[in-house]
Each structure stands twice: as C-alpha cells, then as structure tokens.
C-alpha cells in the first residue's frame, strides 16, 4: 500500500528505454480495451445503444495494441518486457470497472473521456521530457492516437446513440436514480420527520427537561432509522421491481429517517425549554418544506398538493404529541 502511495519500488519514467516505453504503451492499450469491454457488459442490459459504442472503442484499442506489437516486433523482436502502469512512478492509473458500479451512463462517458484525456496529456508531457528523437516521435504518435479516440467516441455515439435513443437512456437512468435513491430517501425523510414529532414533543411538554427530550428524540430517530433501513432491505431485493440494490436503498432509507428525526431533536441540546422548542418547530417547518420540494421535483406531485399533504400529516402528529405531553 505504502509503495503505491509514495512510489517505492517504482521506476521513474525517465529511466525507461524506448523498448520499455513501447511495452508500457502495449499493456496500457490492452488494459483500456478490457475496461471498455467491461463498461459495455455493464451497460448492455439497460443501455444497449451505448454498450455498442464501448464495444467498438474496445476494438479500436485492440487495433492500436496490434499495431504497437507489430512495431515492437520489427524494432526489438518477439520478447516484450513486462511493464505496466503500476510499475512506473507518476503514470496515470485506471479504476477497475467494479469500483465504478453501478455503471450510470453519464458516469461511464465521463470516465471514458477522462481516460483518453489523461492518456493524451501523459504522452504529450512524456514527449517533452525525452531527448531521443525516435522516442519523442513514438510518444507524439501515441498522443495523436489518444486524442483521436475522443473524436472516435463522438462519431460512434452519433452512430449508435441517436437523439431518441440517448433521450430514452437518460430517462431510464433518471428513473433508476429515483427508484434506488429518491423514493427510499423520501420515505425515510417523511417517516423520520413526521413519526418522531409525537414522541419528541410529548416528552418535551411532559417533562420540560430539554436534555431528557433530546435523549428521547435521539433514541426515536436512531431506532426508526435502523428499523426503516432493515425493512427496506428485507421487503424487496430489487430483482423483480427493478428498484436497484436493496443495500443501497436500505442505507438511504435508514440515514434519511435518522436525519429526519434528529433535525428537530438536536435543538433540545439547548438548555432553555422555549428557545429549544421554538427552534425545533422552525426546523420541522424546513423539513416539511424539503419533503414537499422533493415530491414536486422528482415525483411530479403538484407543489401545493404535496405541501398540503405533508403539512396536514405533520400538524396532526405534532398536535397529538403536544396533547399527550400536556395530559
């Protein structure tokens, strides 16, 4: 680990021979081809049009690799030195595809653009640091090839992903984002913000003890977060509903539930009862407004209808808490 962070055991780029630079280029092109195929496999089910783009980009990388191998064979023979990115100090790295899953279409496009841009910049900078004319020419040719990849990607996208298909894929990704994150998060925020109103304000008006009220709110919020998170995970594995990873949905639901309750529990850390209570009520107002906003923004619920539903429900629970607390 330390060797990767600090570069121990890595060779400076300046120490590489022309044969080793060529071998490094061959291994890099081979790795990029594998990454593009992994992207294509990850996108094939939900974004088949874009998957074809990365399949062809992988084939293009294979062509560059074959050309580089042929050049190496002509100049240095059959034996290609084993040298990879991780062996060279300062060389750009690639993230394996399992580190960037799930493969959102825009994220993958950005990753591909970053790959080509960093490869181009590296070859350009490497060419500036060498005094050997043939090595500089080789690096310049590699830079031109990498720069051409970006144009290739644009051409392939126009070929395989026309306007209608691109809009369809964007809509599918937005829908998946809503099902996996927005919907569970909204359910958690609503449950945490509304369901904890009664116990927190009941404790506040029953005891007039701010710290005890905070403890009740803390327990209610964390308990509700754990309960909602496990319920979300256990209720749907996402395979039939298409709602995505149950773990991600569960974490999202649990965290938002806990935050929804903690929002109006934290003011009771203030030792003055009415100051803490008024601040808690203000926080509740913003929580309910945030819920209405998310419903309007992502669930296409008319804003005033969302506001009425949330405020009515919150007011009823709040009133129940105050009445019970004053009983």
Short mmCIF file of C-alpha atoms in Angstrom, two decimals:
data_model
loop_
_atom_site.label_atom_id
_atom_site.label_comp_id
_atom_site.label_asym_id
_atom_site.label_seq_id
_atom_site.Cartn_x
_atom_site.Cartn_y
_atom_site.Cartn_z
CA UNK A 1 0.00 0.00 0.00
CA UNK A 2 2.74 2.47 1.01
CA UNK A 3 4.69 1.57 -2.10
CA UNK A 4 1.73 2.65 -4.24
CA UNK A 5 1.18 5.86 -2.32
CA UNK A 6 4.79 7.01 -2.13
CA UNK A 7 6.08 5.35 -5.28
CA UNK A 8 8.52 2.95 -3.54
CA UNK A 9 9.69 0.27 -5.92
CA UNK A 10 8.52 2.17 -9.00
CA UNK A 11 10.78 3.26 -11.78
CA UNK A 12 10.95 6.88 -12.93
CA UNK A 13 9.65 7.34 -16.44
CA UNK A 14 12.97 8.92 -17.45
CA UNK A 15 14.74 5.61 -16.76
CA UNK A 16 12.68 3.66 -19.30
CA UNK A 17 14.23 2.65 -22.57
CA UNK A 18 12.41 3.11 -25.85
CA UNK A 19 11.56 -0.60 -25.84
CA UNK A 20 10.12 -0.34 -22.35
CA UNK A 21 8.06 2.72 -23.32
CA UNK A 22 6.64 0.74 -26.22
CA UNK A 23 5.90 -2.22 -23.92
CA UNK A 24 4.16 0.14 -21.49
CA UNK A 25 2.03 1.51 -24.32
CA UNK A 26 1.09 -2.02 -25.38
CA UNK A 27 -0.01 -3.04 -21.88
CA UNK A 28 -1.93 0.25 -21.45
CA UNK A 29 -3.85 -0.20 -24.70
CA UNK A 30 -4.64 -3.78 -23.69
CA UNK A 31 -5.94 -2.67 -20.28
CA UNK A 32 -8.07 0.07 -21.84
CA UNK A 33 -9.62 -2.44 -24.22
CA UNK A 34 -10.58 -4.64 -21.26
CA UNK A 35 -12.06 -1.68 -19.39
CA UNK A 36 -14.17 -0.64 -22.37
CA UNK A 37 -15.49 -4.19 -22.73
CA UNK A 38 -16.31 -4.24 -19.02
CA UNK A 39 -18.21 -0.97 -19.50
CA UNK A 40 -20.06 -2.48 -22.45
CA UNK A 41 -21.02 -5.56 -20.40
CA UNK A 42 -22.21 -3.38 -17.51
CA UNK A 43 -24.32 -1.20 -19.80
CA UNK A 44 -25.70 -3.92 -22.09
CA UNK A 45 -28.91 -4.62 -20.17
CA UNK A 46 -30.13 -1.06 -19.57
CA UNK A 47 -28.23 0.94 -22.23
CA UNK A 48 -27.68 -1.35 -25.24
CA UNK A 49 -27.04 1.52 -27.65
CA UNK A 50 -24.21 2.97 -25.57
CA UNK A 51 -22.84 -0.53 -24.96
CA UNK A 52 -22.16 -0.80 -28.70
CA UNK A 53 -20.11 2.41 -28.53
CA UNK A 54 -17.77 0.91 -25.95
CA UNK A 55 -17.56 -2.39 -27.82
CA UNK A 56 -16.26 -0.55 -30.88
CA UNK A 57 -13.91 1.57 -28.78
CA UNK A 58 -12.51 -1.67 -27.33
CA UNK A 59 -11.96 -2.96 -30.86
CA UNK A 60 -10.17 0.29 -31.69
CA UNK A 61 -7.89 -0.19 -28.67
CA UNK A 62 -7.19 -3.74 -29.87
CA UNK A 63 -6.17 -2.34 -33.24
CA UNK A 64 -3.75 0.12 -31.62
CA UNK A 65 -2.32 -2.67 -29.47
CA UNK A 66 -1.78 -4.89 -32.51
CA UNK A 67 -0.04 -2.04 -34.35
CA UNK A 68 2.22 -1.39 -31.38
CA UNK A 69 3.06 -5.10 -31.07
CA UNK A 70 3.96 -5.22 -34.77
CA UNK A 71 6.17 -2.13 -34.34
CA UNK A 72 7.88 -3.76 -31.35
CA UNK A 73 8.42 -6.98 -33.35
CA UNK A 74 10.07 -5.03 -36.18
CA UNK A 75 12.37 -2.99 -33.93
CA UNK A 76 13.08 -5.16 -30.88
CA UNK A 77 11.97 -8.71 -31.65
CA UNK A 78 9.37 -11.02 -30.17
CA UNK A 79 10.09 -10.63 -26.43
CA UNK A 80 8.03 -7.80 -24.94
CA UNK A 81 9.20 -6.64 -21.49
CA UNK A 82 6.63 -6.98 -18.72
CA UNK A 83 5.94 -3.42 -17.61
CA UNK A 84 2.61 -1.97 -16.56
CA UNK A 85 1.21 1.31 -15.25
CA UNK A 86 1.76 0.38 -11.62
CA UNK A 87 5.48 -0.18 -12.28
CA UNK A 88 6.13 3.43 -13.34
CA UNK A 89 6.23 6.37 -10.96
CA UNK A 90 3.72 9.11 -11.86
CA UNK A 91 1.95 7.09 -14.55
CA UNK A 92 -1.83 7.55 -14.68
CA UNK A 93 -3.94 4.76 -13.22
CA UNK A 94 -7.26 3.25 -14.24
CA UNK A 95 -10.03 2.26 -11.87
CA UNK A 96 -11.27 -1.29 -12.38
CA UNK A 97 -14.88 -1.35 -13.53
CA UNK A 98 -16.12 -2.93 -10.25
CA UNK A 99 -15.07 0.25 -8.43
CA UNK A 100 -17.38 2.40 -10.56
CA UNK A 101 -20.51 0.24 -10.46
CA UNK A 102 -23.36 0.64 -10.89
CA UNK A 103 -22.49 1.85 -14.35
CA UNK A 104 -24.53 5.03 -14.79
CA UNK A 105 -24.36 6.08 -18.41
CA UNK A 106 -23.16 9.63 -17.83
CA UNK A 107 -20.59 8.47 -15.29
CA UNK A 108 -19.17 5.93 -17.74
CA UNK A 109 -18.98 8.52 -20.51
CA UNK A 110 -17.09 10.85 -18.19
CA UNK A 111 -14.76 8.01 -17.17
CA UNK A 112 -14.01 7.25 -20.83
CA UNK A 113 -13.34 10.91 -21.63
CA UNK A 114 -11.06 11.14 -18.60
CA UNK A 115 -9.19 8.01 -19.67
CA UNK A 116 -8.45 9.37 -23.12
CA UNK A 117 -7.63 12.89 -21.91
CA UNK A 118 -5.19 11.69 -19.26
CA UNK A 119 -3.51 9.30 -21.67
CA UNK A 120 -3.11 12.10 -24.22
CA UNK A 121 -1.69 14.53 -21.65
CA UNK A 122 0.69 11.91 -20.31
CA UNK A 123 2.13 11.12 -23.72
CA UNK A 124 2.49 14.82 -24.53
CA UNK A 125 4.33 15.53 -21.27
CA UNK A 126 6.43 12.41 -21.66
CA UNK A 127 7.49 13.52 -25.13
CA UNK A 128 8.67 16.87 -23.72
CA UNK A 129 10.93 15.15 -21.19
CA UNK A 130 12.86 12.94 -23.59
CA UNK A 131 15.83 14.00 -25.71
CA UNK A 132 15.79 10.98 -28.00
CA UNK A 133 14.25 11.87 -31.34
CA UNK A 134 12.80 8.42 -32.10
CA UNK A 135 11.29 8.13 -28.61
CA UNK A 136 9.77 11.60 -28.92
CA UNK A 137 8.25 10.66 -32.27
CA UNK A 138 6.82 7.49 -30.78
CA UNK A 139 5.26 9.40 -27.87
CA UNK A 140 3.87 12.07 -30.20
CA UNK A 141 2.24 9.37 -32.33
CA UNK A 142 0.69 7.83 -29.23
CA UNK A 143 -0.60 11.23 -28.13
CA UNK A 144 -2.22 11.79 -31.53
CA UNK A 145 -3.80 8.33 -31.35
CA UNK A 146 -5.24 9.01 -27.90
CA UNK A 147 -6.54 12.41 -28.98
CA UNK A 148 -8.25 10.72 -31.91
CA UNK A 149 -10.08 8.39 -29.55
CA UNK A 150 -12.20 11.28 -28.27
CA UNK A 151 -13.30 12.10 -31.82
CA UNK A 152 -13.93 8.41 -32.41
CA UNK A 153 -16.14 8.22 -29.32
CA UNK A 154 -18.19 11.15 -30.56
CA UNK A 155 -18.60 9.57 -34.00
CA UNK A 156 -19.58 6.21 -32.53
CA UNK A 157 -22.07 7.87 -30.19
CA UNK A 158 -23.71 9.65 -33.12
CA UNK A 159 -23.85 6.33 -34.96
CA UNK A 160 -25.18 4.10 -32.17
CA UNK A 161 -26.93 6.57 -29.88
CA UNK A 162 -29.12 8.92 -31.95
CA UNK A 163 -31.17 11.62 -30.25
CA UNK A 164 -34.18 9.42 -29.46
CA UNK A 165 -32.06 6.59 -28.06
CA UNK A 166 -29.98 8.99 -25.97
CA UNK A 167 -33.13 10.55 -24.53
CA UNK A 168 -34.51 7.09 -23.80
CA UNK A 169 -31.31 6.07 -21.97
CA UNK A 170 -31.26 9.33 -19.99
CA UNK A 171 -34.88 8.76 -18.95
CA UNK A 172 -34.08 5.18 -17.91
CA UNK A 173 -31.14 6.36 -15.80
CA UNK A 174 -33.23 9.08 -14.17
CA UNK A 175 -35.95 6.55 -13.40
CA UNK A 176 -33.41 4.18 -11.84
CA UNK A 177 -31.96 7.01 -9.73
CA UNK A 178 -35.43 7.84 -8.44
CA UNK A 179 -36.26 4.19 -7.65
CA UNK A 180 -32.95 3.46 -5.92
CA UNK A 181 -32.26 6.70 -4.06
CA UNK A 182 -35.00 9.34 -4.22
CA UNK A 183 -38.01 7.17 -3.37
CA UNK A 184 -36.37 5.35 -0.42
CA UNK A 185 -34.80 8.59 0.81
CA UNK A 186 -38.09 10.42 0.62
CA UNK A 187 -39.89 7.64 2.50
CA UNK A 188 -37.20 7.75 5.18
CA UNK A 189 -37.26 11.53 5.49
CA UNK A 190 -41.05 11.55 5.78
CA UNK A 191 -41.05 8.81 8.39
CA UNK A 192 -38.23 10.35 10.39
CA UNK A 193 -39.59 13.87 10.26
CA UNK A 194 -43.25 13.10 10.92
CA UNK A 195 -43.33 9.96 13.07
CA UNK A 196 -40.85 11.31 15.63
CA UNK A 197 -42.81 14.54 16.16
CA UNK A 198 -45.20 12.91 18.64
CA UNK A 199 -42.66 11.28 20.98
CA UNK A 200 -40.27 14.26 20.93
CA UNK A 201 -42.87 16.96 21.61
CA UNK A 202 -44.78 14.73 24.02
CA UNK A 203 -41.58 14.28 26.03
CA UNK A 204 -40.83 18.00 25.80
CA UNK A 205 -44.19 19.18 27.12
CA UNK A 206 -44.45 16.38 29.67
CA UNK A 207 -41.05 16.96 31.28
CA UNK A 208 -39.94 20.47 30.24
CA UNK A 209 -36.49 18.89 30.51
CA UNK A 210 -34.56 19.65 27.31
CA UNK A 211 -31.83 17.03 27.76
CA UNK A 212 -34.28 14.24 28.52
CA UNK A 213 -36.26 15.32 25.47
CA UNK A 214 -33.09 15.17 23.38
CA UNK A 215 -32.42 11.62 24.58
CA UNK A 216 -35.96 10.59 23.63
CA UNK A 217 -35.51 12.17 20.19
CA UNK A 218 -32.10 10.56 19.72
CA UNK A 219 -33.44 7.12 20.61
CA UNK A 220 -36.55 7.54 18.44
CA UNK A 221 -34.52 8.77 15.44
CA UNK A 222 -31.82 6.12 15.54
CA UNK A 223 -34.32 3.36 16.29
CA UNK A 224 -36.56 4.44 13.43
CA UNK A 225 -33.56 4.69 11.09
CA UNK A 226 -32.41 1.15 11.88
CA UNK A 227 -35.93 -0.22 11.61
CA UNK A 228 -36.70 1.52 8.31
CA UNK A 229 -33.35 0.55 6.82
CA UNK A 230 -33.76 -3.16 7.57
CA UNK A 231 -37.39 -3.07 6.45
CA UNK A 232 -36.38 -1.61 3.08
CA UNK A 233 -33.69 -4.25 2.59
CA UNK A 234 -35.95 -7.15 3.59
CA UNK A 235 -39.05 -6.02 1.70
CA UNK A 236 -37.68 -6.03 -1.85
CA UNK A 237 -34.47 -7.47 -3.34
CA UNK A 238 -34.94 -5.27 -6.42
CA UNK A 239 -34.82 -8.11 -8.95
CA UNK A 240 -38.49 -8.10 -9.91
CA UNK A 241 -39.29 -4.46 -9.16
CA UNK A 242 -36.12 -3.10 -10.79
CA UNK A 243 -35.59 -0.76 -7.82
CA UNK A 244 -31.89 -1.50 -7.60
CA UNK A 245 -29.60 -2.71 -4.82
CA UNK A 246 -31.51 -3.39 -1.57
CA UNK A 247 -28.42 -2.45 0.45
CA UNK A 248 -28.20 0.97 -1.16
CA UNK A 249 -31.91 1.55 -0.72
CA UNK A 250 -31.73 0.40 2.89
CA UNK A 251 -28.81 2.67 3.73
CA UNK A 252 -30.50 5.61 2.02
CA UNK A 253 -33.78 5.00 3.86
CA UNK A 254 -32.13 4.45 7.23
CA UNK A 255 -29.88 7.51 7.04
CA UNK A 256 -32.66 9.84 5.87
CA UNK A 257 -35.03 8.51 8.56
CA UNK A 258 -32.47 9.18 11.29
CA UNK A 259 -31.67 12.64 9.90
CA UNK A 260 -35.38 13.49 9.70
CA UNK A 261 -35.82 12.80 13.41
CA UNK A 262 -32.51 14.28 14.56
CA UNK A 263 -33.30 17.57 12.85
CA UNK A 264 -35.84 18.57 15.47
CA UNK A 265 -34.22 16.59 18.32
CA UNK A 266 -30.90 18.46 18.23
CA UNK A 267 -32.38 21.84 19.27
CA UNK A 268 -33.15 20.28 22.66
CA UNK A 269 -29.44 20.32 23.44
CA UNK A 270 -30.17 23.98 24.22
CA UNK A 271 -30.93 24.14 27.98
CA UNK A 272 -33.75 26.72 27.62
CA UNK A 273 -37.08 24.98 27.00
CA UNK A 274 -38.97 27.56 24.94
CA UNK A 275 -35.89 28.53 22.90
CA UNK A 276 -35.27 24.88 22.06
CA UNK A 277 -38.95 24.23 21.30
CA UNK A 278 -39.34 27.23 19.01
CA UNK A 279 -36.14 26.31 17.16
CA UNK A 280 -37.36 22.70 16.84
CA UNK A 281 -40.64 23.93 15.33
CA UNK A 282 -38.70 26.07 12.83
CA UNK A 283 -36.62 23.02 11.88
CA UNK A 284 -39.80 20.98 11.40
CA UNK A 285 -41.09 23.66 9.02
CA UNK A 286 -37.97 23.36 6.85
CA UNK A 287 -38.10 19.56 6.97
CA UNK A 288 -41.69 19.51 5.75
CA UNK A 289 -40.86 22.06 3.05
CA UNK A 290 -37.94 19.87 1.89
CA UNK A 291 -40.26 16.85 1.65
CA UNK A 292 -42.77 18.82 -0.41
CA UNK A 293 -39.97 20.08 -2.66
CA UNK A 294 -38.60 16.57 -3.33
CA UNK A 295 -42.10 15.28 -4.06
CA UNK A 296 -42.64 18.10 -6.53
CA UNK A 297 -39.18 17.88 -8.09
CA UNK A 298 -38.81 14.13 -8.54
CA UNK A 299 -42.24 12.56 -8.04
CA UNK A 300 -44.07 15.19 -10.12
CA UNK A 301 -46.55 15.84 -7.33
CA UNK A 302 -48.09 19.35 -7.63
CA UNK A 303 -46.30 21.54 -5.08
CA UNK A 304 -49.37 22.81 -3.27
CA UNK A 305 -50.86 19.33 -3.03
CA UNK A 306 -47.59 17.95 -1.69
CA UNK A 307 -47.36 20.82 0.78
CA UNK A 308 -50.94 20.30 1.98
CA UNK A 309 -50.44 16.55 2.47
CA UNK A 310 -47.16 16.93 4.34
CA UNK A 311 -48.24 19.87 6.48
CA UNK A 312 -51.57 18.24 7.37
CA UNK A 313 -49.91 14.99 8.40
CA UNK A 314 -47.18 16.79 10.32
CA UNK A 315 -49.67 19.06 12.08
CA UNK A 316 -51.79 16.11 13.20
CA UNK A 317 -48.79 14.22 14.62
CA UNK A 318 -47.44 17.39 16.25
CA UNK A 319 -50.82 18.10 17.84
CA UNK A 320 -51.02 14.52 19.12
CA UNK A 321 -47.60 14.87 20.73
CA UNK A 322 -48.44 18.20 22.41
CA UNK A 323 -51.82 16.92 23.69
CA UNK A 324 -50.32 13.73 25.07
CA UNK A 325 -47.45 15.67 26.64
CA UNK A 326 -49.87 18.04 28.40
CA UNK A 327 -52.23 15.29 29.53
#
